[in-house]
Short mmCIF file of C-alpha atoms and ligand atoms in Angstrom, two decimals:
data_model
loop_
_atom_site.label_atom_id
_atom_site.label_comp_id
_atom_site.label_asym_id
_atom_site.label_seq_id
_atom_site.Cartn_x
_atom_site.Cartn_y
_atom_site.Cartn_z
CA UNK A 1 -126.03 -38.29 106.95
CA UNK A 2 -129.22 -36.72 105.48
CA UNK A 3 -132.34 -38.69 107.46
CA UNK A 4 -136.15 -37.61 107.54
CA UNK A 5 -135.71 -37.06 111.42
CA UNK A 6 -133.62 -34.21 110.18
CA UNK A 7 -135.60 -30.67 109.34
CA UNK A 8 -135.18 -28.45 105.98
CA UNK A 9 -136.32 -25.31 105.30
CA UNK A 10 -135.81 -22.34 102.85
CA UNK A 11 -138.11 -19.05 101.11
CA UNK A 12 -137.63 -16.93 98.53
CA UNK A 13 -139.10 -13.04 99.18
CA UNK A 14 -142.27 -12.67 96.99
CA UNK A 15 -140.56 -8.98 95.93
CA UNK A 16 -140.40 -9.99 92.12
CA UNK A 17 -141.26 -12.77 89.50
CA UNK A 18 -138.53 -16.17 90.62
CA UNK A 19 -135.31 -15.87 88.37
CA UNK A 20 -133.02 -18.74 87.16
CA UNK A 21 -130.66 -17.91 90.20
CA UNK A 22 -133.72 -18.49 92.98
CA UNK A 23 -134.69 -22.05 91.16
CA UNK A 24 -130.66 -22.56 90.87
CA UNK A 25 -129.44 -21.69 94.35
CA UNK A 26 -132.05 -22.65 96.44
CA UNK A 27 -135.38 -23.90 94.95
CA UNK A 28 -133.71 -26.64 93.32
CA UNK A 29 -131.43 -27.76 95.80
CA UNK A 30 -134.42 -27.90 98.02
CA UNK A 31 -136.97 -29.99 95.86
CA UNK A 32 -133.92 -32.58 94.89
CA UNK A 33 -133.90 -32.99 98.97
CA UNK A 34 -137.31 -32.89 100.21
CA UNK A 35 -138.15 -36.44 100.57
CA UNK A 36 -135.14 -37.08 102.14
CA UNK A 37 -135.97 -34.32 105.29
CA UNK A 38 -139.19 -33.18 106.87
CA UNK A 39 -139.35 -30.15 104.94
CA UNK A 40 -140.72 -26.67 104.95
CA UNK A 41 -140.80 -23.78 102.36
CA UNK A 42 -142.50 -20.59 103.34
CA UNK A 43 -143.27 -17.49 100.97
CA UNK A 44 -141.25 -14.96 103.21
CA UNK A 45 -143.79 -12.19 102.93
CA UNK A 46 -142.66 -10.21 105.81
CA UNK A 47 -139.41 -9.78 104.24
CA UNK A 48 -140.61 -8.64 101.23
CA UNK A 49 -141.71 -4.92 103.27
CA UNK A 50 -138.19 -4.44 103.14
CA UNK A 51 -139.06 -3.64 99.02
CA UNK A 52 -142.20 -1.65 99.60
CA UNK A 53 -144.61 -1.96 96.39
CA UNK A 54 -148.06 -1.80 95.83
CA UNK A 55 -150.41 -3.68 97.76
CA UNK A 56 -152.13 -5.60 95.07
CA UNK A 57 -148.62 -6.49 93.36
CA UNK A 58 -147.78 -7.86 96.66
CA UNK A 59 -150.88 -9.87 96.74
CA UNK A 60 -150.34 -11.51 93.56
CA UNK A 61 -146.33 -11.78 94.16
CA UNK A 62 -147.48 -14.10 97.12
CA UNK A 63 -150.18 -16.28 94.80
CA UNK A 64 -146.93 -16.34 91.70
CA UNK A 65 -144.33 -17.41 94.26
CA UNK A 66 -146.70 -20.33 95.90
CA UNK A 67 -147.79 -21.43 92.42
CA UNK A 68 -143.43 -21.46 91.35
CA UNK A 69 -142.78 -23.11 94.40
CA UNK A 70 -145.23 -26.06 93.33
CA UNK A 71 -144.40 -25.28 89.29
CA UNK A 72 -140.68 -26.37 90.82
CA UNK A 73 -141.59 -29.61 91.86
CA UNK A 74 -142.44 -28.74 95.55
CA UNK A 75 -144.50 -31.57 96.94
CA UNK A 76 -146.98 -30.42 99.04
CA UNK A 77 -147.32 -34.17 99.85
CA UNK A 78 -143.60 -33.91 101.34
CA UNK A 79 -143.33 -30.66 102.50
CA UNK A 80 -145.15 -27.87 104.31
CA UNK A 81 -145.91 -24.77 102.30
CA UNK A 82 -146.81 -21.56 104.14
CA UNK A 83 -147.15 -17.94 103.88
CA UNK A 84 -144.25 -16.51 106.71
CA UNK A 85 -147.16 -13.84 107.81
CA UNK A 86 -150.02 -16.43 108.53
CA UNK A 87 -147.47 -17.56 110.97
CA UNK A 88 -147.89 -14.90 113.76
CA UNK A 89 -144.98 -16.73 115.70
CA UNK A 90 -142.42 -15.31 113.45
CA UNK A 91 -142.94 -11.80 113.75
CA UNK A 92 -142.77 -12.56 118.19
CA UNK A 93 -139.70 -14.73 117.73
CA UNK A 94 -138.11 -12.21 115.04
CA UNK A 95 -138.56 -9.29 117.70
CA UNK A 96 -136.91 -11.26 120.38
CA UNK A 97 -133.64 -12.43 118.46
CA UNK A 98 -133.21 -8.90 117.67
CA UNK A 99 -132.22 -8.50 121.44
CA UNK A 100 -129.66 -11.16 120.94
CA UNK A 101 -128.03 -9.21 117.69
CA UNK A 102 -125.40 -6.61 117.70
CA UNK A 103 -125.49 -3.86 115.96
CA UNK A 104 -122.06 -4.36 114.63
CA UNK A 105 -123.19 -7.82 113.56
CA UNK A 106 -126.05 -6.08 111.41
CA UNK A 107 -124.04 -3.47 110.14
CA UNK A 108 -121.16 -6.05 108.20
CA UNK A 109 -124.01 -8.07 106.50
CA UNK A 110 -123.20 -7.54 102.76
CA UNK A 111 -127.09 -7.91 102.10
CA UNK A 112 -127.62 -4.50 104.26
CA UNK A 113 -124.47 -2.54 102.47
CA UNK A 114 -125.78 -3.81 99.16
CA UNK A 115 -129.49 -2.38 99.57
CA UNK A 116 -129.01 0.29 101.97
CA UNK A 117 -126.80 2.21 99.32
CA UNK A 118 -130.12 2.42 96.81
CA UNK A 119 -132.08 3.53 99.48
CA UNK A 120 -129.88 6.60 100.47
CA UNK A 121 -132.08 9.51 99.26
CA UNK A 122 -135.55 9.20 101.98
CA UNK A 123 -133.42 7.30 104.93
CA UNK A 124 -132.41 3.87 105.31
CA UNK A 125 -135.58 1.69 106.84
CA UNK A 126 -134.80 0.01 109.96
CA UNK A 127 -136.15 -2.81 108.88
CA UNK A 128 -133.27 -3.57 105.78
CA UNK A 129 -131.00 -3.44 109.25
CA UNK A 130 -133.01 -5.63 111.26
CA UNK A 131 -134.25 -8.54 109.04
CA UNK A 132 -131.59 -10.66 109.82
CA UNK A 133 -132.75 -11.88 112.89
CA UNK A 134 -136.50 -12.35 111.59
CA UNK A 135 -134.52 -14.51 109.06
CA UNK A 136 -133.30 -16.16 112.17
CA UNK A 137 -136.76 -16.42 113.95
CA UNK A 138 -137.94 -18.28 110.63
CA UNK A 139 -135.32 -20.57 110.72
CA UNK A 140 -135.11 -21.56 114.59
CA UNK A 141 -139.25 -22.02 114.77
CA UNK A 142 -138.67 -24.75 113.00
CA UNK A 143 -135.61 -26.84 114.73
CA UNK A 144 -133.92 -26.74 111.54
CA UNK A 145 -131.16 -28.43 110.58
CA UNK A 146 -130.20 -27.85 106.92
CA UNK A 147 -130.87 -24.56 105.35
CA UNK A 148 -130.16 -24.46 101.16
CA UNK A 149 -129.68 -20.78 100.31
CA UNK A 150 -127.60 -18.90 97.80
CA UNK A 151 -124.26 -17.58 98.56
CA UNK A 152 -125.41 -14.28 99.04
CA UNK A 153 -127.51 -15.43 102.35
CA UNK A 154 -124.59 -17.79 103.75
CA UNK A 155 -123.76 -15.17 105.91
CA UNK A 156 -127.38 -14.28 107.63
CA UNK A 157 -127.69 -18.50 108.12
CA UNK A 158 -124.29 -18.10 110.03
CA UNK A 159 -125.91 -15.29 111.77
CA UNK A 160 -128.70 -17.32 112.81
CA UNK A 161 -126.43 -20.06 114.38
CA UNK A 162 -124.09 -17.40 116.47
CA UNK A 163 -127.57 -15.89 117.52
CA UNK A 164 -129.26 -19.35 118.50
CA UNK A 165 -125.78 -20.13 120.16
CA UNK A 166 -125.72 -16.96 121.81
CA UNK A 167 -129.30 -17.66 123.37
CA UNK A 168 -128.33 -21.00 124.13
CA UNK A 169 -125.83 -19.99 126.41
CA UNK A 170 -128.01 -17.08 127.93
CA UNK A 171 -131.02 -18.91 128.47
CA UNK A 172 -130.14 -22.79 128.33
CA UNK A 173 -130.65 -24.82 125.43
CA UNK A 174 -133.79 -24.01 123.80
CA UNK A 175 -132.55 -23.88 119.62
CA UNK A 176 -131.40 -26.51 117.12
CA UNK A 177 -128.30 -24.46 115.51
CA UNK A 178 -128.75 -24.83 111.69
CA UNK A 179 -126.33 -25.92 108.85
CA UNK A 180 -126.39 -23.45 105.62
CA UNK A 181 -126.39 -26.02 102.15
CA UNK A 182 -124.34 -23.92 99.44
CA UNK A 183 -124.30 -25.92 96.28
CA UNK A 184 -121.20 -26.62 94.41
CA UNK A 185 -122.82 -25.24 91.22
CA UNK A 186 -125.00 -22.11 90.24
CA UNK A 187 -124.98 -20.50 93.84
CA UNK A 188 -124.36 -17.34 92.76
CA UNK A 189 -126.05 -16.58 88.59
CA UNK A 190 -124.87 -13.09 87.83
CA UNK A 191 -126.62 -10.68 85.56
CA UNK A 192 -125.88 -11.85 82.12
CA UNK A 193 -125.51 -8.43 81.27
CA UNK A 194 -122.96 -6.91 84.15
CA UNK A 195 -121.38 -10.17 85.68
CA UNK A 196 -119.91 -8.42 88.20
CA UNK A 197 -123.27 -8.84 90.59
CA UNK A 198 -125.94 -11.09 91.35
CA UNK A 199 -128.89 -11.80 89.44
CA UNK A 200 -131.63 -10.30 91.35
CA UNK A 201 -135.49 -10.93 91.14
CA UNK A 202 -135.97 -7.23 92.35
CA UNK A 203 -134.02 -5.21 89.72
CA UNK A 204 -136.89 -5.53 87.39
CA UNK A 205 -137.26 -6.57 83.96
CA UNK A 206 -133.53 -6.41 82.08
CA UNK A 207 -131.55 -8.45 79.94
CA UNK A 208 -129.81 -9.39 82.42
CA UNK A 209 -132.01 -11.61 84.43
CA UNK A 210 -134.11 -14.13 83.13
CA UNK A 211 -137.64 -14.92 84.92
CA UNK A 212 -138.75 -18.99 84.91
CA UNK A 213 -142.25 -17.02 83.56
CA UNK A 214 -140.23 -15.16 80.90
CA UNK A 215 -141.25 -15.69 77.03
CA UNK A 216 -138.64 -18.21 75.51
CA UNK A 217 -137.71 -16.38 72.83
CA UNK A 218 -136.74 -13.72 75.40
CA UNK A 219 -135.17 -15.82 77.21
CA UNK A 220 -132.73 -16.99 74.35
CA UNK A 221 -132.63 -13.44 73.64
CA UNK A 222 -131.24 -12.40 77.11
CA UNK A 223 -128.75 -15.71 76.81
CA UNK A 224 -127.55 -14.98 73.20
CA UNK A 225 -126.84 -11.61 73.74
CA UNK A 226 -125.23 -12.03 77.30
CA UNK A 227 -121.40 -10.31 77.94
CA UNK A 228 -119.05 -12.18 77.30
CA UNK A 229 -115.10 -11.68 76.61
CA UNK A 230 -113.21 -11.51 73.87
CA UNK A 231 -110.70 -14.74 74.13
CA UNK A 232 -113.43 -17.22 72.51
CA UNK A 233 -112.48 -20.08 74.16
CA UNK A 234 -115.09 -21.60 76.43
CA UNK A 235 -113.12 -22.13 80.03
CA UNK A 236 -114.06 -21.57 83.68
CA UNK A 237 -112.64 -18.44 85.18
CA UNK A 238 -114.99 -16.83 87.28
CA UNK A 239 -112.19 -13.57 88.04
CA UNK A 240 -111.08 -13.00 84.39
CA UNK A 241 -114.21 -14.66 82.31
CA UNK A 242 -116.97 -13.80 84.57
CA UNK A 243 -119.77 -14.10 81.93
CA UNK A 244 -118.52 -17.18 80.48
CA UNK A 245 -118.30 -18.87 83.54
CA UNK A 246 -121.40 -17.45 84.97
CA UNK A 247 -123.05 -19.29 81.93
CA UNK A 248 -121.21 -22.81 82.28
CA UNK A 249 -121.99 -22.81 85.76
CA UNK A 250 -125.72 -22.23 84.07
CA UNK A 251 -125.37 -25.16 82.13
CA UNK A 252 -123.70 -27.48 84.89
CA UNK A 253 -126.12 -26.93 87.25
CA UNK A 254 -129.01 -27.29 84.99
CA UNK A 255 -127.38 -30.44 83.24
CA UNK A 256 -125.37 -31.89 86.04
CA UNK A 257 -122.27 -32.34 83.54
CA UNK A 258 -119.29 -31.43 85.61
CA UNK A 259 -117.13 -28.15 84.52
CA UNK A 260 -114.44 -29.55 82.57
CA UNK A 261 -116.26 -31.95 80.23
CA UNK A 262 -117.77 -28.79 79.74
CA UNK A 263 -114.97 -27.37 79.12
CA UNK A 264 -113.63 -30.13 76.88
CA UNK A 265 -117.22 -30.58 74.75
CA UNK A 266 -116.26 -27.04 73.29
CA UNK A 267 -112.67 -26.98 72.87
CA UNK A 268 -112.31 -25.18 69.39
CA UNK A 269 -115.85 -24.22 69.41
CA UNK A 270 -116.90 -20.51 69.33
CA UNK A 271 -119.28 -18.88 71.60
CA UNK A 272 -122.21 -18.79 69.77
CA UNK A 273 -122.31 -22.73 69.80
CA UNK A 274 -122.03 -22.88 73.41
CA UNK A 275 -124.69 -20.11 74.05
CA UNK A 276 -126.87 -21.82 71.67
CA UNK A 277 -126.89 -24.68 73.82
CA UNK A 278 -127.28 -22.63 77.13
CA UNK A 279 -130.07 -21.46 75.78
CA UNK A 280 -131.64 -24.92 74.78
CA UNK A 281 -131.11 -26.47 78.21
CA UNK A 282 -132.71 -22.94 79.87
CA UNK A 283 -135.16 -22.93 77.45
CA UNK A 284 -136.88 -26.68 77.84
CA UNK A 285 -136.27 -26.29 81.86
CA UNK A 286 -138.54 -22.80 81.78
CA UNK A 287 -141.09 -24.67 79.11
CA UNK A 288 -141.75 -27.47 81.89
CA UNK A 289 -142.23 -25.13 84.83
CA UNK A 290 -144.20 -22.99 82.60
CA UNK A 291 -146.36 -25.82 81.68
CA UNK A 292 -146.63 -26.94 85.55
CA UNK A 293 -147.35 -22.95 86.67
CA UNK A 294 -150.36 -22.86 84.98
CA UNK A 295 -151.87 -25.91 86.32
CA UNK A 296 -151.07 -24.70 89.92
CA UNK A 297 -152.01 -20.73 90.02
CA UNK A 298 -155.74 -21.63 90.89
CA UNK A 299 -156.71 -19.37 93.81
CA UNK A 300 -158.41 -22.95 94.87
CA UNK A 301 -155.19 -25.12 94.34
CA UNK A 302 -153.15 -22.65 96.64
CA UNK A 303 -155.99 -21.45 99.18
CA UNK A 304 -156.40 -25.02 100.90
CA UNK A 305 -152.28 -25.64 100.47
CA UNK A 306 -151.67 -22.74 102.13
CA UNK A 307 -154.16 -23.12 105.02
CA UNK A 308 -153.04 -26.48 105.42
CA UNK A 309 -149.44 -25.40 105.58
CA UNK A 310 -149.78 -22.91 107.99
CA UNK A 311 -151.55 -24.71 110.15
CA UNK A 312 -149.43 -27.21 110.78
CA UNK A 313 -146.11 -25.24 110.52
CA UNK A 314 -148.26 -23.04 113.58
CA UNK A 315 -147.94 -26.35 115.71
CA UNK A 316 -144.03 -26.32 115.65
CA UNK A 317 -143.53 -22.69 115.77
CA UNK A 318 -146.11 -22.13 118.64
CA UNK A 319 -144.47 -25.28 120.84
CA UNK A 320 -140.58 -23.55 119.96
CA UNK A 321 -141.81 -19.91 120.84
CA UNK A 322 -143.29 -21.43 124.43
CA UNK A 323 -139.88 -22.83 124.93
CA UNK A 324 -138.33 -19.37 124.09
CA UNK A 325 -140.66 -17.58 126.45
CA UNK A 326 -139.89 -19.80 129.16
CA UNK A 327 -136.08 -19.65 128.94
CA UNK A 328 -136.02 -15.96 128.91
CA UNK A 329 -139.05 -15.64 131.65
CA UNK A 330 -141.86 -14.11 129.80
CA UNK A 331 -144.14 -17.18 130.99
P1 ATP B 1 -134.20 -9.64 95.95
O1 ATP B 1 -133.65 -8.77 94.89
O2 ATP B 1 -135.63 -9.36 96.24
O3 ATP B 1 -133.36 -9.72 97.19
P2 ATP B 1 -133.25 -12.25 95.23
O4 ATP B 1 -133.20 -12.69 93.81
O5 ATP B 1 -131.97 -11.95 95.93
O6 ATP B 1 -134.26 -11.06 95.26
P3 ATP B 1 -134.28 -13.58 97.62
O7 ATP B 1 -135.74 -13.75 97.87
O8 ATP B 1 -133.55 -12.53 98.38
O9 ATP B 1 -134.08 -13.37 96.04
O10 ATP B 1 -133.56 -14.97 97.84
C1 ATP B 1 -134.22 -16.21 97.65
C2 ATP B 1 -133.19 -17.31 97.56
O11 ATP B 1 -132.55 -17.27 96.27
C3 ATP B 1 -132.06 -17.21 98.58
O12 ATP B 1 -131.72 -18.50 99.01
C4 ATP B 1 -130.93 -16.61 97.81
O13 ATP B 1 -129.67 -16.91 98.34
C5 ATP B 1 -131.13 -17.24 96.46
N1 ATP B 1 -130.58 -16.43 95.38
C6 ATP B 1 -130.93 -15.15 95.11
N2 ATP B 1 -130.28 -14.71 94.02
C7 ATP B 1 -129.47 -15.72 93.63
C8 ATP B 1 -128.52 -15.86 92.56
N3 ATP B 1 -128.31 -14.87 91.73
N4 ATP B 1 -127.88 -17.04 92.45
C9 ATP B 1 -128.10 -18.07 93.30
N5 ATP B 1 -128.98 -17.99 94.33
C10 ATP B 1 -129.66 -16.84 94.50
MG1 MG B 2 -132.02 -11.21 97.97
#
């Protein structure tokens, strides 16, 4: 049973404008929940090193992705909103769950295969291999109990519950394990334009991935013109019709109409009906958020949230990082 006693918490890396697939697999499945948990969303800023970029970009990533979060429907009312590196806690908790990791553990996370191999030429940072148990630290400060991610991450949120199990054992019980939250729909968007991988907010600007800021008429753009197959008949089939399905999945999660009525709706229908009317439901879905980003990037709007957020997510992560130190004798 979901109750408020019960915590929730998720972040998005401020390495690139939000996509569709960030609002889809996690930002959305966290805002629908947030009054039903005591909630926290952090910009994951420390994480974002792991995509090294200018200074200034980074600055304003941070400001864009606090301003989304609210654009969303975050309720800073509900939930707390902080920056990860205004929470020093994180960084002393992430150093210490790296002594409960093994490097075998770190070396079969897809996330670190995926990355390291466009990093090849000037070394592989340490830190692509390590973040996994910072992603742990941010979780377990917290005592969370529910984490909604993306597919993609399912695996480091299982890490994080072997590692807090693993310490549990060590030490005595000192860490809530979590729960990952996958969503039946729209946990993993592809790139409209190679369906055979993930949309990603760091691969720049593409067809293939559409940005909640984009224009509209890019973003109908970037849906009309996404791959597709040649059978013309609009049907679920994520191994054989990867783009089609990618962009039903789109619409169901969006919409909430379930797969087959989909399906049904546009029996006998060609493509360029149904990607009219991806592109309709995308399209009025960016125009609110849009709307809502603008009234929230204010450096005053998001100054006093932020403060406020990280000062009280400092009180939990402070009291959990005592208990940590204690277990393991460092106090
Ligand atoms: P990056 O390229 O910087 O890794 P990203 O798009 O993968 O960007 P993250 O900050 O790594 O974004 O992830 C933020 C959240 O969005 C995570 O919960 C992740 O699982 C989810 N997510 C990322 N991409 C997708 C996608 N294509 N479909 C569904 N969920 C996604
Ligand atoms: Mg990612």
């Amino acid at each position: 049973m979901e109750k408020q006693d019960k915590v929730m918490l998720t972040g998005v890396r401020p390495s690139g404008n939000i996509t569709l697939g960030n609002y889809l697999g996690a930002i959305k499945n966290f805002v629908t929940r947030q009054n039903l948990y005591k909630s926290y969303i952090f910009v994951a800023d420390l994480h974002a090193i792991t995509s090294p970029r200018n200074p200034d970009e980074l600055r304003e990533a941070v400001n864009d992705c606090m301003a989304m979060y609210l654009a969303c429907g975050v309720n800073p009312e509900q939930t707390t909103i902080f920056r990860q590196s205004e929470v020093l806690e994180h960084g002393v908790l992430g150093f210490i769950m790296t002594f409960q990791t093994h490097m075998g553990e770190l070396s079969r996370m897809t996330q670190f295969k995926l990355k390291s191999q466009n990093m090849g030429k000037n070394g592989i940072d340490t830190g692509l291999f390590v973040y996994p148990p910072l992603m742990a630290a941010d979780i377990l400060l917290y005592n969370t109990d529910m984490v909604p991610v993306g597919l993609d991450q399912q695996q480091h949120v299982e890490l994080t519950r072997d590692l807090a199990q693993r310490f549990n054992k060590r030490y005595g019980n000192t860490f809530n394990e979590p729960d990952v939250y996958i969503a039946p729909v729209g946990n993993k968007i592809l790139n409209l334009q190679n369906p055979a991988e993930k949309m990603n907010k760091s691969d720049g600007q593409n067809l293939g991935t559409i940005f909640l800021m984009d224009d509209l008429k890019l973003v109908r753009k970037k849906i009309m013109s996404a791959v597709t197959d040649c059978e013309a008949v609009v049907r679920f089939d994520e191994e054989n019709k990867p783009g089609i399905s990618n962009l039903i999945s789109i619409l169901s999660a969006i919409t909430g109409e379930k797969i087959p009525d989909i399906e049904k709706r546009f029996a006998g229908r060609g493509y360029g009906d149904f990607k009219r009317e991806v592109a309709d439901v995308v399209c009025d879905l960016l125009d609110k958020i849009q709307t809502d980003y603008k009234r929230f990037k204010k450096p005053e709007v998001l100054n006093k949230i932020l403060s406020d957020g990280a000062t009280k997510a400092r009180v939990v992560a402070s009291e959990t990082l005592e208990r940590a130190k204690l277990a393991l004798g460092l106090k």
